[in-house]
Short mmCIF file of C-alpha atoms in Angstrom, two decimals:
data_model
loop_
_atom_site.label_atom_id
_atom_site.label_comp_id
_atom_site.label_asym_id
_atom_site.label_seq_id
_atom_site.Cartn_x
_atom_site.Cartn_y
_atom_site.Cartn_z
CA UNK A 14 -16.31 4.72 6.06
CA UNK A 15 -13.07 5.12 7.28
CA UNK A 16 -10.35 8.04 5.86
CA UNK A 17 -6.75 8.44 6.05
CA UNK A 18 -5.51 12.04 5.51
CA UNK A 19 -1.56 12.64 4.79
CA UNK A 20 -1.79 16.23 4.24
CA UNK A 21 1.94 16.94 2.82
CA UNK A 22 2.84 15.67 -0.62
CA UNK A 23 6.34 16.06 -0.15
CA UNK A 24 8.38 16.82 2.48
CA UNK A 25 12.11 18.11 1.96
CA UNK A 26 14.73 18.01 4.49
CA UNK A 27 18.43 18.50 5.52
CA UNK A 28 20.43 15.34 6.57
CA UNK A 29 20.45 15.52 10.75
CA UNK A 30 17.08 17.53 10.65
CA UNK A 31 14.43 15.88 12.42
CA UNK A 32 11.21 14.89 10.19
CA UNK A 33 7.44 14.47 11.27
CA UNK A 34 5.11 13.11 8.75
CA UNK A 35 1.90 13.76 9.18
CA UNK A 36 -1.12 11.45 9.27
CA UNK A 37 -4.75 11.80 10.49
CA UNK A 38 -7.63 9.17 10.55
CA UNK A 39 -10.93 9.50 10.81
CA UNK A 40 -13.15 6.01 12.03
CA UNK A 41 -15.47 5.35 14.56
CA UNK A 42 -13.95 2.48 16.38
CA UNK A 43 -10.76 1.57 17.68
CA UNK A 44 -8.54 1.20 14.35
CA UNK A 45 -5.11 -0.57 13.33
CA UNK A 46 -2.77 1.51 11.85
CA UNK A 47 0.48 0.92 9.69
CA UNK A 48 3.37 2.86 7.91
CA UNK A 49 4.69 1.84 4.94
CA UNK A 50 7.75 2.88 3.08
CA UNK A 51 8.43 2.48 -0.94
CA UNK A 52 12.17 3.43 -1.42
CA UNK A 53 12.99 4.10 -5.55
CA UNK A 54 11.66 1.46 -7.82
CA UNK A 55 11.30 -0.67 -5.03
CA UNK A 56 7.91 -2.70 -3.15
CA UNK A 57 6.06 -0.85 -0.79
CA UNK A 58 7.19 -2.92 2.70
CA UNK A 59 5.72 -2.68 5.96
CA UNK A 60 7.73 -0.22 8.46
CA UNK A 61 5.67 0.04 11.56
CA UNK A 62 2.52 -0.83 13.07
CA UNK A 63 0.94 1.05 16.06
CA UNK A 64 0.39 -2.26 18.10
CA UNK A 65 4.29 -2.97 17.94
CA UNK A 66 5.30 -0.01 19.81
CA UNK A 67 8.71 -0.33 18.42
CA UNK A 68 10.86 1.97 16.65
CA UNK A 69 12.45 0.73 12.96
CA UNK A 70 15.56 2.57 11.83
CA UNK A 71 14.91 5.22 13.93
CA UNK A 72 11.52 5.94 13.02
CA UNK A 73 8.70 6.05 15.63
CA UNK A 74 5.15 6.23 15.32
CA UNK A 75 2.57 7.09 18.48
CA UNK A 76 -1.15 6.65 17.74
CA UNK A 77 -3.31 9.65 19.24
CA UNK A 78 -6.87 8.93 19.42
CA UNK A 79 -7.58 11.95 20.77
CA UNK A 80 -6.55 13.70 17.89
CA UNK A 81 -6.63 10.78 15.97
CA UNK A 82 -3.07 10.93 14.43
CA UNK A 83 -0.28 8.72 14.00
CA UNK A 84 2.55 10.62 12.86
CA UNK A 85 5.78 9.11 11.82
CA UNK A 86 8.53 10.48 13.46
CA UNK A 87 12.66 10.16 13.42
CA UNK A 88 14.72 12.90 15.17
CA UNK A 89 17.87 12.84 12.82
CA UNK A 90 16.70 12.20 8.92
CA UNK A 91 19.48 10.20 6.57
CA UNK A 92 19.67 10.37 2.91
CA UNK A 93 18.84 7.02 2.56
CA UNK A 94 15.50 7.77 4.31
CA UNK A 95 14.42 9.38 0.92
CA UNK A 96 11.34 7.39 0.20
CA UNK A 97 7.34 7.49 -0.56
CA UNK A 98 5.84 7.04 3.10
CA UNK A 99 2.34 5.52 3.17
CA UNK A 100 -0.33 5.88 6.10
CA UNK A 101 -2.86 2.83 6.48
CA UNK A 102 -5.38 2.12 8.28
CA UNK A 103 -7.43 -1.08 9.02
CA UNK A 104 -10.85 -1.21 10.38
CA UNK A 105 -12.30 -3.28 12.89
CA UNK A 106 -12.81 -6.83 11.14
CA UNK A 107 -11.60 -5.44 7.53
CA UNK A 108 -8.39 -6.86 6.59
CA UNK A 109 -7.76 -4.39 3.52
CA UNK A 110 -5.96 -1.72 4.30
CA UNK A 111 -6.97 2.03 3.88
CA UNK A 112 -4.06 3.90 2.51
CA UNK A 113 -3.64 7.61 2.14
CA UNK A 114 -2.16 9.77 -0.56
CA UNK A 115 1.52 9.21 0.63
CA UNK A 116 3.76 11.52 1.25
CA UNK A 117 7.75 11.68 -0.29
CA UNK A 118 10.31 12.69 1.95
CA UNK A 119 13.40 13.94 0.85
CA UNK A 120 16.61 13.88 2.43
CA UNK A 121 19.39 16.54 0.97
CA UNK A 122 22.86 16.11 1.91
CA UNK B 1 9.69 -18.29 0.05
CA UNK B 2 8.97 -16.06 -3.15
CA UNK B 3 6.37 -13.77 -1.16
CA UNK B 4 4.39 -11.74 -3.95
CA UNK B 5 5.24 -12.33 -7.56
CA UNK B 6 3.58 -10.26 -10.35
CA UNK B 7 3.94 -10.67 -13.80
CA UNK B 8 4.98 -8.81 -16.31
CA UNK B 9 7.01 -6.22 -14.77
CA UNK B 10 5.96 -4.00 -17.68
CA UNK B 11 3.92 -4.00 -20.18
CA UNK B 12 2.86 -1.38 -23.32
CA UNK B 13 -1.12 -1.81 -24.74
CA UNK B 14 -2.66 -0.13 -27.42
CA UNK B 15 -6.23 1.66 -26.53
CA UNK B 16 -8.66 -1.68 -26.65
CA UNK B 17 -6.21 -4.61 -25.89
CA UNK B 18 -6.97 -6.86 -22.86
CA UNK B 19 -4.34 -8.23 -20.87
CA UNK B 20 -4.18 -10.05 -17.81
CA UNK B 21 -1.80 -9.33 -14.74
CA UNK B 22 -0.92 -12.42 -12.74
CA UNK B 23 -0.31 -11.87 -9.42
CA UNK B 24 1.06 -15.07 -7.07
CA UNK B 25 1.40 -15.94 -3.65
CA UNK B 26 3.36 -18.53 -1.59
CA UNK B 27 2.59 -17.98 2.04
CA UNK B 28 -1.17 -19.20 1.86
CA UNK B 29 -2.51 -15.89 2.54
CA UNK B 30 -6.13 -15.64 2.47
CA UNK B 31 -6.27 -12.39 1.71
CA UNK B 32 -5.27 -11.07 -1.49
CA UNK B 33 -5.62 -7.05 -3.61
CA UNK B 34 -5.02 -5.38 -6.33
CA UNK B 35 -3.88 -1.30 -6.00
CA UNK B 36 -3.18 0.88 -8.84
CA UNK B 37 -0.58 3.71 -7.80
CA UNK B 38 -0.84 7.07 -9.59
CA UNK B 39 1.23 10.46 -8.39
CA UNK B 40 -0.55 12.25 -6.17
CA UNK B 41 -3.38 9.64 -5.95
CA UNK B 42 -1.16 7.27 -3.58
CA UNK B 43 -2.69 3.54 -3.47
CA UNK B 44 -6.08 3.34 -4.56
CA UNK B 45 -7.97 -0.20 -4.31
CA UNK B 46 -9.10 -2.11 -7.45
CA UNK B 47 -10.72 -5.47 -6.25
CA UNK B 48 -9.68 -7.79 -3.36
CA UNK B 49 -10.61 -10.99 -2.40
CA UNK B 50 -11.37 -12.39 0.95
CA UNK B 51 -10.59 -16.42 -0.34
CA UNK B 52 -10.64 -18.39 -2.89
CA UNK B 53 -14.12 -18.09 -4.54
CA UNK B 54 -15.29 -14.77 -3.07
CA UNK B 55 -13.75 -11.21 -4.50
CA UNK B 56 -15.29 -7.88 -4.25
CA UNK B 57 -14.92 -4.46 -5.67
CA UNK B 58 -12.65 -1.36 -4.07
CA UNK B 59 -12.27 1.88 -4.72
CA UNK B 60 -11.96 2.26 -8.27
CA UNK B 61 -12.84 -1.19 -10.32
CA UNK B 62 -14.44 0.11 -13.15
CA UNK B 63 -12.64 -1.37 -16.38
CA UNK B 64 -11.05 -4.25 -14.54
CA UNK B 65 -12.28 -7.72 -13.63
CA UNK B 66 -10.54 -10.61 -11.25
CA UNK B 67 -11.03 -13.77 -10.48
CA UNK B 68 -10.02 -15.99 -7.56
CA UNK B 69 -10.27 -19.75 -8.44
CA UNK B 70 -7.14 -20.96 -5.79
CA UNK B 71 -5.99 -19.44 -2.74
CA UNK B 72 -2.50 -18.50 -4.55
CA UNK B 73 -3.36 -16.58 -7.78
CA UNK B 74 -5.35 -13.49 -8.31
CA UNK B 75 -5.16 -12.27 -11.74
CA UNK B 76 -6.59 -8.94 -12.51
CA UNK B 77 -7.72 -8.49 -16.14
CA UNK B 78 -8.42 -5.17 -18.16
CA UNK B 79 -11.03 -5.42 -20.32
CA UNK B 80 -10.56 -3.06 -23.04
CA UNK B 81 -7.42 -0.91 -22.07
CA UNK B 82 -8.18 2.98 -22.32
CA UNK B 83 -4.93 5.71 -21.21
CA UNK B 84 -6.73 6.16 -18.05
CA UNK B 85 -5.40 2.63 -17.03
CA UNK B 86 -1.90 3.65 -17.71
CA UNK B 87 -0.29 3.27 -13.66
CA UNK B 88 1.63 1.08 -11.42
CA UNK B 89 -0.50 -1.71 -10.42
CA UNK B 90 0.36 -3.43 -7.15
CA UNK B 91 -0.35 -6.49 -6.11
CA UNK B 92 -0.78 -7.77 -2.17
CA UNK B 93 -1.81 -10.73 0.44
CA UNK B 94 -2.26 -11.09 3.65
CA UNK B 95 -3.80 -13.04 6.55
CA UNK B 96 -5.34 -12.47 9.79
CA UNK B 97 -2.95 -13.33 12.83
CA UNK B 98 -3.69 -14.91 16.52
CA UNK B 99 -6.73 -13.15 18.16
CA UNK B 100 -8.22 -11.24 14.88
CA UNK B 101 -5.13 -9.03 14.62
CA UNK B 102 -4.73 -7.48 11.40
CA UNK B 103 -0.98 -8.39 9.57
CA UNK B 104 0.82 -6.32 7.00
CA UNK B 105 0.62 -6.29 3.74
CA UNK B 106 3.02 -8.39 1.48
CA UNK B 107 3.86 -6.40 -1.38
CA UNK B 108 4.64 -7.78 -5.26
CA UNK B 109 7.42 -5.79 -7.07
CA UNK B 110 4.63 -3.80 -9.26
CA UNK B 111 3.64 -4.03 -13.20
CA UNK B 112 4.46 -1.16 -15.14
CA UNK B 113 1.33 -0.50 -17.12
CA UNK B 114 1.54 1.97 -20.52
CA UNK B 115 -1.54 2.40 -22.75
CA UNK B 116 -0.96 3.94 -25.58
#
């Protein structure tokens, strides 16, 4: 069975700091992996998937299979990036999502 | 489009009652879950549902039943409420895109569940 590990709870921050959040996978095959972010009382949304290759508000995500991350990245953190960030993972021919723990990242002025 | 639409956005039980979350969708999205979101726990999977007809259990669907008789609603009932089930229960669809690939989840706005 497949496992998503985001080992920090919460990670606090200065605004302009750069921010790594943390997430390791274990599965056998070749998996599909997503961030999502839930900002305050809002819906979780979707904020990047590894096959995009793209980079949403400044955030960036590179999967690893060698070490089999995929760690959210942004080199300057903004308040408004304060949010619950959720690692997910899809298997090969499971369309349910894996999530991890989450981990809340918070921005201070 | 709505997207995801849950109902009610919050709710207080007593220890026993049943209820029934309705959960909606409007983009024909075969696939369709429930989560319950607890601190520390993050997203933890209830039941989902593969199409209309066919559901299965998750992670933790002890206490809670579903049914899915269309391809837009997937209610998820408690049974007999107990404090455990006090969380945020979320709500999500998707579908499977152009050569298997897996698309994101759609996200309801969340029920507020308190058992008292």
């Amino acid at each position: 069975a497949q496992r998503v590990t985001q080992p920090e709870k919460l990670l606090s921050v200065f605004k302009g700091a750069p921010v790594e959040l943390k997430c390791n996978y274990s599965y056998s095959g070749s998996p599909e992996l997503f961030w999502y972010v839930q900002y305050s009382r809002q819906r979780l949304q979707l904020l990047l998937r590894h096959i995009s290759r793209e980079s949403i508000k400044g955030f960036t995500a590179d999967l690893n299979k060698g070490e089999t991350s995929f760690h959210l990245k942004k080199p300057f953190a903004q308040e408004e990036d304060s949010a619950m960030y959720y690692c997910a993972l899809n298997a090969l021919g499971s369309y349910i999502p894996t999530f991890g723990r989450g981990t809340s990242l918070i921005v201070h002025p | 489009n709505a997207g995801v639409t849950q109902t009610p956005k919050f709710q207080v039980l007593k220890t026993g009652q049943s209820m029934t979350l309705q959960c909606a969708q409007d983009m024909n999205h075969e696939y369709m879950s429930w989560y319950r979101q607890d601190p520390g726990m993050g997203l933890r999977l209830i039941h989902y549902s593969v199409g209309a007809g066919i559901t299965d259990q998750g992670e933790v669907p002890n206490g809670y039943n579903v049914s899915r008789s269309t391809t837009e609603d997937f209610p998820l009932r408690l049974l007999s409420a107990a404090p455990s089930q006090t969380s945020v229960y979320f709500c999500a669809s998707s579908y499977v895109g152009g050569q298997g690939n897996n698309q994101p989840q759609h996200f309801g706005d969340g029920t507020r569940l308190s058992i008292l």
